[in-house]
Short mmCIF file of C-alpha atoms in Angstrom, two decimals:
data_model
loop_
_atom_site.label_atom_id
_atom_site.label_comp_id
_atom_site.label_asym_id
_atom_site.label_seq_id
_atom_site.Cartn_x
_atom_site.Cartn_y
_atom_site.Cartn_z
CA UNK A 67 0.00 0.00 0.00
CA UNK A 68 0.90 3.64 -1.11
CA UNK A 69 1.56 6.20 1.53
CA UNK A 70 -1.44 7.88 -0.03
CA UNK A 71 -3.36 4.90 0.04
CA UNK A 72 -2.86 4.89 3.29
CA UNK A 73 -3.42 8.07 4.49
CA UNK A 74 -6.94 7.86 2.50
CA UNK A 75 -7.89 4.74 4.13
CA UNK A 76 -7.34 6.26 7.78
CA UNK A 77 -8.89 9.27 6.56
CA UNK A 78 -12.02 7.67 5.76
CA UNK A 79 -11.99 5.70 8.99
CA UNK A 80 -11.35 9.03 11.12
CA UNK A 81 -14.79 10.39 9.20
CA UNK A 82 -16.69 7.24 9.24
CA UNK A 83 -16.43 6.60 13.05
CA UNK A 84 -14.15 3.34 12.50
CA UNK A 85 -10.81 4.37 13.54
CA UNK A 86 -8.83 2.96 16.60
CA UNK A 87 -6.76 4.76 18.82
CA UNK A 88 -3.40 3.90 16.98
CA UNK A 89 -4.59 4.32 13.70
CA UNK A 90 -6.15 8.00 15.47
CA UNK A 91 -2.72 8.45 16.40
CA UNK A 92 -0.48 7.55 13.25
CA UNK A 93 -3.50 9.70 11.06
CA UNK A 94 -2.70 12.99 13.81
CA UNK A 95 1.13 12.79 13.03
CA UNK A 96 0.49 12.97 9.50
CA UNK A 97 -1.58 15.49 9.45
CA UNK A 98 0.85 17.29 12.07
CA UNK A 99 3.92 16.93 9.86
CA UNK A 100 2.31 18.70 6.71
CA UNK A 101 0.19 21.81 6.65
CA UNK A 102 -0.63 20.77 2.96
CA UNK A 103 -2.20 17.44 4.32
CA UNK A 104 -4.23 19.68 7.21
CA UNK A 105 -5.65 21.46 5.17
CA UNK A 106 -6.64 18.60 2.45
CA UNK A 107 -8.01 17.15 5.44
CA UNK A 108 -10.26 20.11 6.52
CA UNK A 109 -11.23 20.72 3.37
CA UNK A 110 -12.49 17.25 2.56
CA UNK A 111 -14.24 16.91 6.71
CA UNK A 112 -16.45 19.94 5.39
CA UNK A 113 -17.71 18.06 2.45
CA UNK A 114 -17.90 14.63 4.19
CA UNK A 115 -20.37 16.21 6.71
CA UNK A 116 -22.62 17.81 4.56
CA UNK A 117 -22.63 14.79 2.60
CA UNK A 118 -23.50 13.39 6.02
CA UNK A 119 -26.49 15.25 6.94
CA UNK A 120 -28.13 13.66 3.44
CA UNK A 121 -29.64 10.28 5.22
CA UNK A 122 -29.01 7.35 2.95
CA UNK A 123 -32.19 4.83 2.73
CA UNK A 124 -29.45 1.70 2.29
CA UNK A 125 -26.44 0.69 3.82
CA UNK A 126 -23.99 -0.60 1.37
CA UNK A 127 -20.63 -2.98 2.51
CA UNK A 128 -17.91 -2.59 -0.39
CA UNK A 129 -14.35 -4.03 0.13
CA UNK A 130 -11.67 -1.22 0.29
CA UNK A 131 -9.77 -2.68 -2.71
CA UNK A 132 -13.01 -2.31 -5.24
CA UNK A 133 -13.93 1.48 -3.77
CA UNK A 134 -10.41 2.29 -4.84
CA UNK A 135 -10.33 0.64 -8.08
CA UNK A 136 -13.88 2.36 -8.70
CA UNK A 137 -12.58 5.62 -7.35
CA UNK A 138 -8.91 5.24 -10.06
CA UNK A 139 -11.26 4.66 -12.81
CA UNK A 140 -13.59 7.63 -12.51
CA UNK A 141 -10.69 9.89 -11.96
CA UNK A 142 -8.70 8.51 -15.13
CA UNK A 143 -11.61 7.78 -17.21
CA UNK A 144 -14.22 10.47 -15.91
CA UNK A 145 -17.87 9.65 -17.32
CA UNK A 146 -19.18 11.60 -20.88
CA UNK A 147 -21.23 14.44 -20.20
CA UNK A 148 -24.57 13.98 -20.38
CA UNK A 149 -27.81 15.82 -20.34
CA UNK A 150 -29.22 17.46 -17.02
CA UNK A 151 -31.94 15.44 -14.84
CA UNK A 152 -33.84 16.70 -12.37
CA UNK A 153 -32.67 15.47 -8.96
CA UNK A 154 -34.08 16.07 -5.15
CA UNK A 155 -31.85 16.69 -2.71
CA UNK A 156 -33.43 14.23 -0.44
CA UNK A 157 -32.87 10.87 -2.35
CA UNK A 158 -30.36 8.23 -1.91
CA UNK A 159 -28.51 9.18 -5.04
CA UNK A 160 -27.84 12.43 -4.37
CA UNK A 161 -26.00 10.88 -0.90
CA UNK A 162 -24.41 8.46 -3.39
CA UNK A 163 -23.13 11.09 -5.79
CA UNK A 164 -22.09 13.42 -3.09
CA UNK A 165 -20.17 10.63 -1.28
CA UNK A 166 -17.81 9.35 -4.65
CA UNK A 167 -17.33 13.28 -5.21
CA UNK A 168 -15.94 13.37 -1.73
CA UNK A 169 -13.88 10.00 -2.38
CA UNK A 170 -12.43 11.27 -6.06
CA UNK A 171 -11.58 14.45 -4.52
CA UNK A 172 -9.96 13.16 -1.47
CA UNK A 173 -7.54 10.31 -4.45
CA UNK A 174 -7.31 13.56 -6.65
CA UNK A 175 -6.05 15.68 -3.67
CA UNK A 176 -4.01 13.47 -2.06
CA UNK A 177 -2.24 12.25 -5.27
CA UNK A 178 -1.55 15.57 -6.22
CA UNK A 179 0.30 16.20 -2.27
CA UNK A 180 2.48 12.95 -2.73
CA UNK A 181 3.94 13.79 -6.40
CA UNK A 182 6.13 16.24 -4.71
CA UNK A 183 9.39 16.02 -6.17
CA UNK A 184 11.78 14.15 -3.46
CA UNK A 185 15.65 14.77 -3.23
CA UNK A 186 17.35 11.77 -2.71
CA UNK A 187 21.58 11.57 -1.09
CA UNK A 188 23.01 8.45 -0.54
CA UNK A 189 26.54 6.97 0.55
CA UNK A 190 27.23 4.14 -1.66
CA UNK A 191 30.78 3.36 -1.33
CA UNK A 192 32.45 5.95 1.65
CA UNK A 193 30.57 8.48 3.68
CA UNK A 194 29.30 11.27 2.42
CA UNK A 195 28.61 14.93 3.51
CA UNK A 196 24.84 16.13 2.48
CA UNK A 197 24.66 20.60 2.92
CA UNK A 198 20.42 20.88 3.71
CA UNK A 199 18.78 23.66 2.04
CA UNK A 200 18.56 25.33 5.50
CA UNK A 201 22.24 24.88 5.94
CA UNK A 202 22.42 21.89 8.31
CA UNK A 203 24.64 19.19 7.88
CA UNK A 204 24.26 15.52 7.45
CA UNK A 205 26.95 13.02 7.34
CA UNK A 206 26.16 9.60 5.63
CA UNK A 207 27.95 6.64 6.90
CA UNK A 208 28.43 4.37 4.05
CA UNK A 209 24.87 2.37 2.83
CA UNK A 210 22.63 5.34 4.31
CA UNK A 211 19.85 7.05 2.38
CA UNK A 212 18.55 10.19 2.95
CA UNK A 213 15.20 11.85 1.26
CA UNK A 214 13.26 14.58 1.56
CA UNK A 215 11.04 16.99 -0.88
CA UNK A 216 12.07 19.60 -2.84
CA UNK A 217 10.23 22.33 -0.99
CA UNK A 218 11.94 21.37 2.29
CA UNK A 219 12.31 24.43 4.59
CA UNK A 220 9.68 26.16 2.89
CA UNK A 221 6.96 25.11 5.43
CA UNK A 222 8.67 22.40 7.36
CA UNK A 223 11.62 20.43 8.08
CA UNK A 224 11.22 17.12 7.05
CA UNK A 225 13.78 14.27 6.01
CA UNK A 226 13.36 10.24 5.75
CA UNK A 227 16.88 8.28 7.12
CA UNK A 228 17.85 4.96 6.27
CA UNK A 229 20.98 3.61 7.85
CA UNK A 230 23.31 5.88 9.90
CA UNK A 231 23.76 9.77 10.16
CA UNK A 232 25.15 12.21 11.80
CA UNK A 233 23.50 15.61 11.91
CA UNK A 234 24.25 18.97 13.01
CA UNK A 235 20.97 21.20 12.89
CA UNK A 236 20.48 24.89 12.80
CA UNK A 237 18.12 26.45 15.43
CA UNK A 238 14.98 27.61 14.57
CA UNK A 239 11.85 27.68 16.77
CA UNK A 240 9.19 27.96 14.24
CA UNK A 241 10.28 24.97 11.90
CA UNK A 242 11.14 21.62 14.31
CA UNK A 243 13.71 19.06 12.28
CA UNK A 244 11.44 15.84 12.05
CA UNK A 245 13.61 12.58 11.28
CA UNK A 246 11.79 9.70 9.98
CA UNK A 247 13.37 6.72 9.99
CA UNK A 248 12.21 2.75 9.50
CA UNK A 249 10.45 2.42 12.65
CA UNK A 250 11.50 5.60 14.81
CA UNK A 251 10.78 9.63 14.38
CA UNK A 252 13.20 11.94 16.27
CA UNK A 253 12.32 15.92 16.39
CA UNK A 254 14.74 18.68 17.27
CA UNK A 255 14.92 22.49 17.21
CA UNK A 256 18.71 22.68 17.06
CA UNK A 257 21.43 19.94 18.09
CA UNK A 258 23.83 17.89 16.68
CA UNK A 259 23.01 13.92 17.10
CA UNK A 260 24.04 10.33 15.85
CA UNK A 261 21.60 8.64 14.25
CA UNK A 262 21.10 4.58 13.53
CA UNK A 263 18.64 2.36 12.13
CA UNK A 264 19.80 -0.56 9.90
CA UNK A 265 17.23 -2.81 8.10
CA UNK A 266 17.73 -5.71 9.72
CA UNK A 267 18.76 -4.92 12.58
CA UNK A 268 16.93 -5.39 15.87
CA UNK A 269 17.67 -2.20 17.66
CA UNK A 270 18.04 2.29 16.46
CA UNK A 271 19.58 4.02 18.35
CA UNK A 272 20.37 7.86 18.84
CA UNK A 273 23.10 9.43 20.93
CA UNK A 274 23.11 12.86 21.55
CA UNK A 275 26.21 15.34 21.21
CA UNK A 276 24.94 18.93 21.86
CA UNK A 277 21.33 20.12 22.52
CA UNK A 278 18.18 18.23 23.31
CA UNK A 279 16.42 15.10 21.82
CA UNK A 280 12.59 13.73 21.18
CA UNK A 281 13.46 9.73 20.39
CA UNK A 282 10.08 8.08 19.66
CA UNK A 283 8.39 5.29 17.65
CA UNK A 284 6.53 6.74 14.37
CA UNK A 285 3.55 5.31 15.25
CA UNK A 286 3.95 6.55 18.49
CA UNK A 287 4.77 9.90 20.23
CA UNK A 288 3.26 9.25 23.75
CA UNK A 289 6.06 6.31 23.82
CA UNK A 290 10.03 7.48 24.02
CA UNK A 291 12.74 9.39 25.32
CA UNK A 292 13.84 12.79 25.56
CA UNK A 293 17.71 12.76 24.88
CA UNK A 294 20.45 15.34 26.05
CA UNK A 295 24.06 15.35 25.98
CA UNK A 296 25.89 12.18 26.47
CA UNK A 297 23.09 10.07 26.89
CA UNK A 298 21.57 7.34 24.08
CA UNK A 299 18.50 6.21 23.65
CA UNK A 300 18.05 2.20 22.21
CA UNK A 301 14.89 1.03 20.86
CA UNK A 302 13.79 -2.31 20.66
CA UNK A 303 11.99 -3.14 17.39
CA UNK A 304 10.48 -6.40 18.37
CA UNK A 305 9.43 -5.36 22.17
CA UNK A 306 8.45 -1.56 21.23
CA UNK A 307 10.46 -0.24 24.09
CA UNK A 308 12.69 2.40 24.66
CA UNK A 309 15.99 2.63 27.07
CA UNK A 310 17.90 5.51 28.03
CA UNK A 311 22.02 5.27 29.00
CA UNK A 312 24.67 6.88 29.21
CA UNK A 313 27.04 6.49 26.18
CA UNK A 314 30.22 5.08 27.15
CA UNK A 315 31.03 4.63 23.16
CA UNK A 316 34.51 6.15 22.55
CA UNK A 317 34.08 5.17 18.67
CA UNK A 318 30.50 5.87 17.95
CA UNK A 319 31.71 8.45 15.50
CA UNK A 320 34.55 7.11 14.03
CA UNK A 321 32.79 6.24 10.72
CA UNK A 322 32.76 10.20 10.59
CA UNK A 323 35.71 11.83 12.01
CA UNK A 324 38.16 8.35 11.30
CA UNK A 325 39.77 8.52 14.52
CA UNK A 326 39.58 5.59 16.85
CA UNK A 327 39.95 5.74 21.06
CA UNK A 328 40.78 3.23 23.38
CA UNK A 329 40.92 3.21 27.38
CA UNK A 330 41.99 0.59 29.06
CA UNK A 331 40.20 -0.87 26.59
CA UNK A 332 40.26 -4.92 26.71
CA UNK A 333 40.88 -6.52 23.49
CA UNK A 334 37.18 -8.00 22.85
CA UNK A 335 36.21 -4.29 22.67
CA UNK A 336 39.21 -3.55 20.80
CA UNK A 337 37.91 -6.19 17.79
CA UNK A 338 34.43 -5.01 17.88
CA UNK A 339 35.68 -1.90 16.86
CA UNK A 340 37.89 -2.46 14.91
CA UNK A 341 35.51 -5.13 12.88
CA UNK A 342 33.32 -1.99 12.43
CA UNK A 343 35.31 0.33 11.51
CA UNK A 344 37.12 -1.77 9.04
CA UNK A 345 34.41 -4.21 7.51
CA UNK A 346 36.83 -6.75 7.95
CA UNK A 347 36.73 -10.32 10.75
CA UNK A 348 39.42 -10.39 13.26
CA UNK A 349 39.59 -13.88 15.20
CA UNK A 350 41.69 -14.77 18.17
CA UNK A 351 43.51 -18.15 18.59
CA UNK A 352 43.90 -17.97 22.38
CA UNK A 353 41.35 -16.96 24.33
CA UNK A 354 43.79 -15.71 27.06
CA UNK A 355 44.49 -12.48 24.61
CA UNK A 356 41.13 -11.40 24.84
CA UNK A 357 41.56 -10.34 28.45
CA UNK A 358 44.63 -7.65 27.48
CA UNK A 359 44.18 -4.27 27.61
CA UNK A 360 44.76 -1.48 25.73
CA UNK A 361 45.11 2.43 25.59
CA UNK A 362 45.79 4.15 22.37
CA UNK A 363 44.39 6.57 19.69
CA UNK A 364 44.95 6.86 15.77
CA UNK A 365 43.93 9.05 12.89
CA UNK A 366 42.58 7.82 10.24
CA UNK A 367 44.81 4.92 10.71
CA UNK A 368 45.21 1.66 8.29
CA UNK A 369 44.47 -2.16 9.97
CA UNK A 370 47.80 -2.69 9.58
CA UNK A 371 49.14 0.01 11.28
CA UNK A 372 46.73 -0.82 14.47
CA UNK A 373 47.90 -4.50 14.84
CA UNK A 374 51.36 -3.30 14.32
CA UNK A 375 50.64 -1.46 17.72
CA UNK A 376 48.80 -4.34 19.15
CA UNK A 377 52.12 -6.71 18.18
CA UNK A 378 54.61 -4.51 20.30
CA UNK A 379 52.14 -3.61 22.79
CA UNK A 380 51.39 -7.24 23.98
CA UNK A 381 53.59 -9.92 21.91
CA UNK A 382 50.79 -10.55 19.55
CA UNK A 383 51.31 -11.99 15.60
CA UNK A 384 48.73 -11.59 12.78
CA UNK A 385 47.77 -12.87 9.45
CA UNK A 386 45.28 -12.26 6.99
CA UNK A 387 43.59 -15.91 5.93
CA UNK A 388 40.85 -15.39 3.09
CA UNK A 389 40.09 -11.87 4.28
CA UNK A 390 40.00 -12.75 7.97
CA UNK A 391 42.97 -11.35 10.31
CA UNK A 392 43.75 -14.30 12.72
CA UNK A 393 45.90 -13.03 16.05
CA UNK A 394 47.93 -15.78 17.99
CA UNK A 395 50.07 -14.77 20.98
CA UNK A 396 51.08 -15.69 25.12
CA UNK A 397 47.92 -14.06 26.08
CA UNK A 398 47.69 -11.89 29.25
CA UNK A 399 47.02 -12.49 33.29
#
């Protein structure tokens, strides 16, 4: 289903008395993100009620999927005119007619508001830095996508994030920056924040550099977090809950600024970073390494050149087997 199918659909639940309270909510932050949509919305309410004050002398149950099709084929293929009859306001027909009028308006309408041209940045091979229209920054980490339409800033601030970004937001009261993402929406006036959701993966998170935070589920604003600096906030896609921490993440950013940290820093951490950062497997042969510790910071540095401090640091070898790094060594007390 379209997002304007969609929107239709709850639209003519919200009018017809049908709608539940989550499908109440998901229809309110629609509306609430577009001032377009609003006033679609109010414009079509008017009609629908004085369509409603018509009484209809039969009830008719039609599946949504052959009201639409009906609907698409009037609007593409609109009757021939044809020559005046004399109707009374009172009769079923005239409730009939009035109602499809509201329909095709409400499929011509809302068409019209989703063929807004969309701008569309994504980081196919390395990060990449995206300059907003309202001169806000995104960084890309490599896979993301970002969208958002071609009148951004006019109205509203809206953008649509797949993968992981970094942003750094101008300030400005009157416009809120809305980030959608697969299953999340985060609003801001004016901060800089990581943010991650992966397809696929169970968990998006959002840690918080400067500024303040709303971390919630799309469908959702009475459920999440309100984020300042040096906290994250994790939600869980399966359970629909939200957790708040502190971030003790050296290396969150280090897809973005290259530069890896370590403090006292044991060498299971060490690999998990380093896996990241890299793309690459590391394995160790003796479990015993896995308890040394580390502390030490590069720039930008090469896999090579961190093993290379690893090796002098604590005795440990390397090789590279089929593109997996295999460390062997005495291990640590």
């Amino acid at each position: 289903m379209t997002d304007s199918d969609s929107l239709i659909k709850l639209i003519t639940k919200e009018f017809s008395g049908e709608i539940s309270d989550n499908e109440k909510q998901r229809l309110e932050n629609e509306l609430s993100g577009s001032s377009d949509k609003q006033r679609i919305f109010n414009y079509l309410k008017v009609r629908w009620e004085a369509a409603g004050r018509l009484k209809p002398s039969v009830t008719v149950a039609i599946p949504w999927d052959d009201v639409r099709e009906r609907i698409i084929r009037q609007v593409q293929q609109p009757a021939p005119p044809s020559r005046m009859k004399q109707v009374f306001l009172k009769s079923r027909w005239y409730y009939v007619a009035a109602t499809i009028f509201f329909l095709v308006a409400m499929v011509f309408l809302l068409t019209r508001e989703f063929k807004t041209n969309m701008v569309k940045h994504q980081a196919l091979y390395e990060p990449v830095t995206v300059l907003l229209p309202d001169s806000s920054t995104v960084w890309l980490n490599t896979g993301a996508t970002l969208h958002y339409r071609e009148d951004y800033n006019e109205e509203r601030r809206a953008i649509k994030l797949v993968g992981e970004g970094f942003f750094d937001v101008i300030a400005n009261e009157n416009k809120p920056f809305i980030i959608t993402t697969n299953e999340t929406q985060i609003t801001v006036l004016g901060t800089s924040f990581n943010a991650k959701d992966q397809v696929g993966d169970a968990f998006a998170e959002v840690t918080v550099v400067t500024g303040k935070v709303a971390f919630y589920a799309a469908d959702n604003q009475r459920s999440g977090e309100i984020l300042t600096p040096g906290y994250k906030g994790i939600y869980d896609k399966n359970t629909g809950l939200f957790t708040k921490t502190r971030n003790t993440n050296l290396n969150f950013l280090s897809w973005k600024d290259h530069k890896l940290i370590f403090k006292a820093a044991s060498l299971t951490e060490v690999i998990t970073v380093l896996e990241n950062y890299f793309k690459k497997e590391i394995k160790s042969r003796n479990d015993r390494l896995l308890s040394c510790q580390f502390t030490m910071e590069f720039d930008s540095p090469s896999m090579e050149e961190v093993l290379e401090v690893l090796a002098i640091s604590a005795g440990i070898e390397y090789e590279l087997v089929n593109e997996t790094y295999y460390l062997t060594g005495p291990g640590c007390d």
